[in-house]
Amino acid sequence: MNKWVILTILLCLLLPYKAFADAAVGEMIVTLGENLSKEQKNMILSEMKAPNDVEVLTVTNAEEHEYLGDYIASRLIGTKAISSSAITLEEKGTGLKLESKNINWVTDEMYINALATAGVKDATVYVTAPIPVSGTAALTGVIKAYELSSDKKIPEDVKQAANEEMVKTAKLGDEIGTEEASALVTKIKEKMAENPPANTEEVRDVVESSAKDLGISLNDAQVQSLIDLFNKLKELNIDWNAVGDQLTAAKDKLSNFLESEEGQSFLDKLKEVFSSLIDAIKSLFN
């Protein structure tokens, strides 16, 4: 009889764990905003093509303020949690893939970059809302779902840093263009993976050389903002090689940007600058 009691206790302990930990590849977990109506929840689940037995987590407005309150005004976060997400674990080495709907400020590449910083790996992510929203709150839900599906606890300071990165990139996008901002952050991470900076000056060199490589002009405030961000990330001992491995989609977007008409115009302007500089030097000798 004692054996049966012990077995029962073990099963009670293990069953809840199995519901979340070591989720199988292809298994989906959904997060829904707490303030969605029942009709909206059903509509979003249908939109996500979520199975009937999908695991659903709730994200509250308090959680959104907890992770975003230091980086954007409370009025922009709002008083209702409506952003929702679905995350599906993929095979090792797949990288991060993301698609969004009704998100009008944070781009897919910004999400991917921030998720990679947080340590999210090998997953397909879908972010949505019933109405157009900025999308800043969605990162909270995606990270929450990933922790439960992979049974990996992400440190709070890393979560905060990922949210800060997402917001700063979006703000930079308002100033220099969303494609340019996303490409720049991806480029900086590539360089940090190749040769991790040891101090603030080396972080500055990475930021400035990345901007130069892409033909992007930054003012002093923008440079300093990026230095502050990546200096903070450097102190968190993030595995930049692992981050780089997850950025396949973002790197593809970077390559597409460089090959696009917009990207080529940046490179052409850069060539014109060097050409003008050479002509000026020649004229001095003449």
CSV table of C-alpha atoms in Angstrom, one decimal:
chain,number,residue,atom,x,y,z
A,1,MET,CA,0.0,0.0,0.0
A,2,ASN,CA,2.9,2.3,0.8
A,3,LYS,CA,4.2,1.7,-2.8
A,4,TRP,CA,0.8,2.9,-4.2
A,5,VAL,CA,0.9,6.0,-2.1
A,6,ILE,CA,4.4,6.9,-3.2
A,7,LEU,CA,3.5,6.2,-6.9
A,8,THR,CA,0.4,8.5,-6.6
A,9,ILE,CA,2.5,11.3,-5.1
A,10,LEU,CA,5.1,11.0,-7.8
A,11,LEU,CA,2.4,11.1,-10.5
A,12,CYS,CA,0.9,14.2,-8.9
A,13,LEU,CA,4.3,15.9,-8.9
A,14,LEU,CA,5.2,14.9,-12.5
A,15,LEU,CA,2.0,15.5,-14.4
A,16,PRO,CA,1.8,19.3,-14.0
A,17,TYR,CA,5.5,19.4,-14.9
A,18,LYS,CA,5.0,17.4,-18.1
A,19,ALA,CA,2.2,19.8,-19.1
A,20,PHE,CA,4.7,22.6,-19.7
A,21,ALA,CA,8.3,21.2,-19.6
A,22,ASP,CA,10.0,19.7,-22.6
A,23,ALA,CA,7.2,20.5,-25.0
A,24,ALA,CA,7.5,18.5,-28.2
A,25,VAL,CA,8.7,20.1,-31.4
A,26,GLY,CA,5.6,21.4,-33.2
A,27,GLU,CA,3.6,21.9,-30.0
A,28,MET,CA,2.0,25.4,-29.6
A,29,ILE,CA,1.5,27.5,-26.6
A,30,VAL,CA,-0.8,30.6,-26.8
A,31,THR,CA,-0.8,33.8,-24.7
A,32,LEU,CA,-3.9,36.0,-24.7
A,33,GLY,CA,-4.4,39.5,-23.3
A,34,GLU,CA,-6.4,39.5,-20.1
A,35,ASN,CA,-8.8,42.1,-21.3
A,36,LEU,CA,-9.9,40.4,-24.5
A,37,SER,CA,-13.6,39.6,-24.8
A,38,LYS,CA,-14.6,36.0,-25.1
A,39,GLU,CA,-15.5,36.6,-28.8
A,40,GLN,CA,-12.1,38.2,-29.4
A,41,LYS,CA,-10.3,35.3,-27.8
A,42,ASN,CA,-12.1,32.8,-29.9
A,43,MET,CA,-11.4,34.9,-33.0
A,44,ILE,CA,-7.7,35.0,-32.2
A,45,LEU,CA,-7.4,31.3,-31.5
A,46,SER,CA,-9.1,30.6,-34.8
A,47,GLU,CA,-6.7,33.0,-36.6
A,48,MET,CA,-3.7,31.2,-35.0
A,49,LYS,CA,-5.2,27.8,-36.1
A,50,ALA,CA,-4.7,26.7,-32.5
A,51,PRO,CA,-5.7,23.1,-31.7
A,52,ASN,CA,-8.7,22.7,-29.3
A,53,ASP,CA,-6.4,21.5,-26.5
A,54,VAL,CA,-3.8,24.2,-26.9
A,55,GLU,CA,-2.2,25.5,-23.6
A,56,VAL,CA,-3.4,29.1,-23.0
A,57,LEU,CA,-1.6,31.6,-20.8
A,58,THR,CA,-2.9,35.0,-19.7
A,59,VAL,CA,-0.9,38.2,-19.9
A,60,THR,CA,-2.0,41.0,-17.6
A,61,ASN,CA,-1.7,44.8,-18.0
A,62,ALA,CA,0.3,44.8,-14.8
A,63,GLU,CA,2.9,42.5,-16.4
A,64,GLU,CA,3.1,44.8,-19.4
A,65,HIS,CA,3.8,47.8,-17.2
A,66,GLU,CA,6.4,45.8,-15.2
A,67,TYR,CA,8.5,45.2,-18.3
A,68,LEU,CA,7.9,48.4,-20.3
A,69,GLY,CA,7.3,51.0,-17.6
A,70,ASP,CA,11.0,52.1,-17.6
A,71,TYR,CA,11.2,52.6,-21.3
A,72,ILE,CA,7.9,54.1,-22.6
A,73,ALA,CA,5.2,56.4,-21.1
A,74,SER,CA,2.5,54.6,-19.1
A,75,ARG,CA,-0.2,56.2,-21.3
A,76,LEU,CA,1.3,54.4,-24.3
A,77,ILE,CA,1.2,51.0,-22.5
A,78,GLY,CA,-2.4,51.7,-21.7
A,79,THR,CA,-4.7,50.0,-19.1
A,80,LYS,CA,-5.8,46.9,-21.1
A,81,ALA,CA,-3.8,43.8,-22.1
A,82,ILE,CA,-5.0,42.8,-25.6
A,83,SER,CA,-1.8,41.8,-27.5
A,84,SER,CA,-1.6,38.0,-28.0
A,85,SER,CA,0.9,35.5,-29.3
A,86,ALA,CA,1.5,31.9,-30.2
A,87,ILE,CA,4.9,30.2,-30.0
A,88,THR,CA,5.7,26.8,-31.5
A,89,LEU,CA,9.0,25.1,-30.7
A,90,GLU,CA,11.0,24.0,-33.8
A,91,GLU,CA,13.9,21.6,-34.5
A,92,LYS,CA,17.3,22.7,-33.1
A,93,GLY,CA,19.1,24.9,-35.5
A,94,THR,CA,16.0,26.3,-37.1
A,95,GLY,CA,16.4,29.8,-35.7
A,96,LEU,CA,13.6,32.3,-35.0
A,97,LYS,CA,10.8,33.0,-37.4
A,98,LEU,CA,8.1,35.6,-36.7
A,99,GLU,CA,4.9,36.9,-38.3
A,100,SER,CA,2.6,39.6,-37.0
A,101,LYS,CA,-0.8,41.1,-37.6
A,102,ASN,CA,-2.2,44.5,-36.5
A,103,ILE,CA,1.2,45.6,-35.1
A,104,ASN,CA,2.0,49.1,-36.3
A,105,TRP,CA,5.2,50.1,-34.4
A,106,VAL,CA,7.4,47.1,-33.6
A,107,THR,CA,8.5,45.3,-36.8
A,108,ASP,CA,9.0,41.5,-37.1
A,109,GLU,CA,12.8,42.0,-37.2
A,110,MET,CA,12.7,44.0,-34.0
A,111,TYR,CA,10.8,41.2,-32.2
A,112,ILE,CA,13.3,38.6,-33.5
A,113,ASN,CA,16.3,40.7,-32.4
A,114,ALA,CA,14.8,41.2,-28.9
A,115,LEU,CA,13.8,37.5,-28.5
A,116,ALA,CA,17.3,36.4,-29.5
A,117,THR,CA,18.7,38.7,-26.9
A,118,ALA,CA,16.4,37.2,-24.3
A,119,GLY,CA,17.6,33.7,-25.2
A,120,VAL,CA,14.6,32.5,-27.1
A,121,LYS,CA,15.7,29.8,-29.5
A,122,ASP,CA,14.4,27.8,-32.5
A,123,ALA,CA,10.7,28.8,-32.6
A,124,THR,CA,8.0,30.1,-34.8
A,125,VAL,CA,6.2,33.0,-33.3
A,126,TYR,CA,2.9,34.7,-34.3
A,127,VAL,CA,2.0,38.1,-32.7
A,128,THR,CA,-1.5,39.6,-33.2
A,129,ALA,CA,-4.2,41.8,-31.7
A,130,PRO,CA,-7.9,42.4,-32.6
A,131,ILE,CA,-7.2,46.0,-33.4
A,132,PRO,CA,-4.0,47.9,-34.5
A,133,VAL,CA,-1.6,48.3,-31.6
A,134,SER,CA,2.0,49.4,-31.1
A,135,GLY,CA,3.0,45.8,-30.3
A,136,THR,CA,5.4,46.6,-27.4
A,137,ALA,CA,3.4,44.5,-24.9
A,138,ALA,CA,3.5,41.3,-27.0
A,139,LEU,CA,7.1,40.5,-26.1
A,140,THR,CA,6.1,39.9,-22.5
A,141,GLY,CA,3.7,37.1,-23.6
A,142,VAL,CA,6.1,35.5,-26.0
A,143,ILE,CA,8.8,35.2,-23.4
A,144,LYS,CA,6.4,33.9,-20.9
A,145,ALA,CA,5.2,31.2,-23.2
A,146,TYR,CA,8.7,30.2,-24.2
A,147,GLU,CA,9.8,29.8,-20.6
A,148,LEU,CA,6.9,27.4,-20.0
A,149,SER,CA,7.3,25.5,-23.2
A,150,SER,CA,11.0,25.0,-23.0
A,151,ASP,CA,11.3,24.8,-19.2
A,152,LYS,CA,14.0,27.5,-19.3
A,153,LYS,CA,13.8,30.4,-16.9
A,154,ILE,CA,15.0,33.7,-18.4
A,155,PRO,CA,16.6,36.0,-15.8
A,156,GLU,CA,14.6,39.2,-15.1
A,157,ASP,CA,17.4,41.5,-16.0
A,158,VAL,CA,17.7,39.8,-19.4
A,159,LYS,CA,13.9,40.2,-20.0
A,160,GLN,CA,14.2,43.9,-19.1
A,161,ALA,CA,17.1,44.3,-21.5
A,162,ALA,CA,15.2,42.7,-24.3
A,163,ASN,CA,12.2,45.0,-23.8
A,164,GLU,CA,14.5,48.0,-23.7
A,165,GLU,CA,16.2,46.9,-26.9
A,166,MET,CA,12.8,46.5,-28.6
A,167,VAL,CA,11.6,50.0,-27.6
A,168,LYS,CA,14.9,51.8,-28.4
A,169,THR,CA,15.0,50.1,-31.8
A,170,ALA,CA,11.4,51.2,-32.5
A,171,LYS,CA,12.2,54.8,-31.4
A,172,LEU,CA,15.3,54.8,-33.6
A,173,GLY,CA,13.1,53.5,-36.4
A,174,ASP,CA,10.9,56.6,-36.1
A,175,GLU,CA,14.0,58.8,-36.6
A,176,ILE,CA,16.0,56.9,-39.3
A,177,GLY,CA,13.5,54.4,-40.7
A,178,THR,CA,12.3,51.1,-39.4
A,179,GLU,CA,14.3,49.0,-42.0
A,180,GLU,CA,17.5,51.0,-41.2
A,181,ALA,CA,17.1,50.6,-37.5
A,182,SER,CA,16.4,46.9,-37.7
A,183,ALA,CA,19.3,46.4,-40.1
A,184,LEU,CA,21.7,48.4,-37.8
A,185,VAL,CA,20.8,46.4,-34.7
A,186,THR,CA,21.3,43.1,-36.6
A,187,LYS,CA,24.6,44.3,-37.9
A,188,ILE,CA,25.8,45.4,-34.4
A,189,LYS,CA,25.0,41.9,-33.1
A,190,GLU,CA,26.8,40.2,-36.0
A,191,LYS,CA,29.9,42.2,-35.1
A,192,MET,CA,29.6,41.5,-31.4
A,193,ALA,CA,29.4,37.8,-32.2
A,194,GLU,CA,32.5,38.0,-34.3
A,195,ASN,CA,34.5,40.0,-31.8
A,196,PRO,CA,32.9,40.7,-28.5
A,197,PRO,CA,33.8,44.2,-27.2
A,198,ALA,CA,35.7,44.3,-23.9
A,199,ASN,CA,34.9,47.9,-22.9
A,200,THR,CA,32.7,51.0,-23.7
A,201,GLU,CA,35.1,52.3,-26.4
A,202,GLU,CA,35.0,49.0,-28.2
A,203,VAL,CA,31.2,49.1,-28.1
A,204,ARG,CA,31.3,52.6,-29.6
A,205,ASP,CA,33.6,51.3,-32.4
A,206,VAL,CA,31.1,48.4,-33.1
A,207,VAL,CA,28.2,50.8,-33.2
A,208,GLU,CA,29.9,53.4,-35.4
A,209,SER,CA,31.5,50.9,-37.8
A,210,SER,CA,28.1,49.1,-38.2
A,211,ALA,CA,26.4,52.4,-39.1
A,212,LYS,CA,29.2,53.2,-41.5
A,213,ASP,CA,29.0,49.8,-43.2
A,214,LEU,CA,25.3,50.4,-43.8
A,215,GLY,CA,25.7,54.0,-44.9
A,216,ILE,CA,23.5,55.1,-42.0
A,217,SER,CA,24.1,58.6,-40.4
A,218,LEU,CA,23.5,58.8,-36.6
A,219,ASN,CA,23.6,61.9,-34.4
A,220,ASP,CA,25.5,61.9,-31.1
A,221,ALA,CA,22.4,61.1,-29.1
A,222,GLN,CA,21.5,58.1,-31.3
A,223,VAL,CA,25.0,56.7,-31.0
A,224,GLN,CA,25.1,57.2,-27.3
A,225,SER,CA,21.7,55.5,-26.9
A,226,LEU,CA,23.0,52.4,-28.8
A,227,ILE,CA,26.2,52.4,-26.8
A,228,ASP,CA,24.2,52.5,-23.5
A,229,LEU,CA,22.0,49.6,-24.7
A,230,PHE,CA,24.8,47.3,-25.9
A,231,ASN,CA,27.0,48.2,-23.0
A,232,LYS,CA,24.2,46.9,-20.7
A,233,LEU,CA,23.8,43.8,-22.8
A,234,LYS,CA,27.5,43.2,-22.7
A,235,GLU,CA,27.4,43.2,-18.9
A,236,LEU,CA,24.7,40.5,-18.9
A,237,ASN,CA,27.2,38.0,-20.4
A,238,ILE,CA,24.9,37.2,-23.3
A,239,ASP,CA,26.2,34.5,-25.7
A,240,TRP,CA,26.5,36.5,-28.8
A,241,ASN,CA,27.3,33.5,-31.0
A,242,ALA,CA,24.0,31.9,-29.8
A,243,VAL,CA,22.2,35.2,-30.5
A,244,GLY,CA,23.7,35.3,-34.0
A,245,ASP,CA,22.5,31.7,-34.7
A,246,GLN,CA,18.9,32.8,-34.1
A,247,LEU,CA,19.0,35.8,-36.4
A,248,THR,CA,18.7,34.0,-39.8
A,249,ALA,CA,15.5,35.8,-40.7
A,250,ALA,CA,16.8,39.1,-39.6
A,251,LYS,CA,20.0,38.6,-41.5
A,252,ASP,CA,18.0,37.7,-44.6
A,253,LYS,CA,16.1,40.9,-44.2
A,254,LEU,CA,19.4,42.8,-43.8
A,255,SER,CA,20.7,41.3,-47.1
A,256,ASN,CA,17.5,42.1,-48.8
A,257,PHE,CA,17.7,45.7,-47.5
A,258,LEU,CA,21.2,46.1,-48.9
A,259,GLU,CA,20.1,44.7,-52.3
A,260,SER,CA,17.0,46.9,-52.4
A,261,GLU,CA,16.6,50.2,-54.1
A,262,GLU,CA,16.5,51.9,-50.7
A,263,GLY,CA,19.6,50.1,-49.5
A,264,GLN,CA,21.5,50.8,-52.8
A,265,SER,CA,20.6,54.5,-52.5
A,266,PHE,CA,22.4,54.5,-49.1
A,267,LEU,CA,25.4,52.9,-50.6
A,268,ASP,CA,25.4,55.3,-53.6
A,269,LYS,CA,25.3,58.2,-51.2
A,270,LEU,CA,28.2,56.7,-49.3
A,271,LYS,CA,30.1,56.4,-52.6
A,272,GLU,CA,29.3,60.0,-53.4
A,273,VAL,CA,30.7,61.2,-50.1
A,274,PHE,CA,34.0,59.4,-50.7
A,275,SER,CA,34.1,60.6,-54.3
A,276,SER,CA,33.6,64.2,-53.2
A,277,LEU,CA,36.2,63.8,-50.5
A,278,ILE,CA,38.7,62.5,-53.1
A,279,ASP,CA,37.9,65.4,-55.5
A,280,ALA,CA,38.4,67.9,-52.7
A,281,ILE,CA,41.8,66.4,-51.9
A,282,LYS,CA,42.8,66.5,-55.6
A,283,SER,CA,41.7,70.1,-55.8
A,284,LEU,CA,44.0,71.0,-52.9
A,285,PHE,CA,47.0,69.6,-54.8
A,286,ASN,CA,45.9,71.3,-58.0
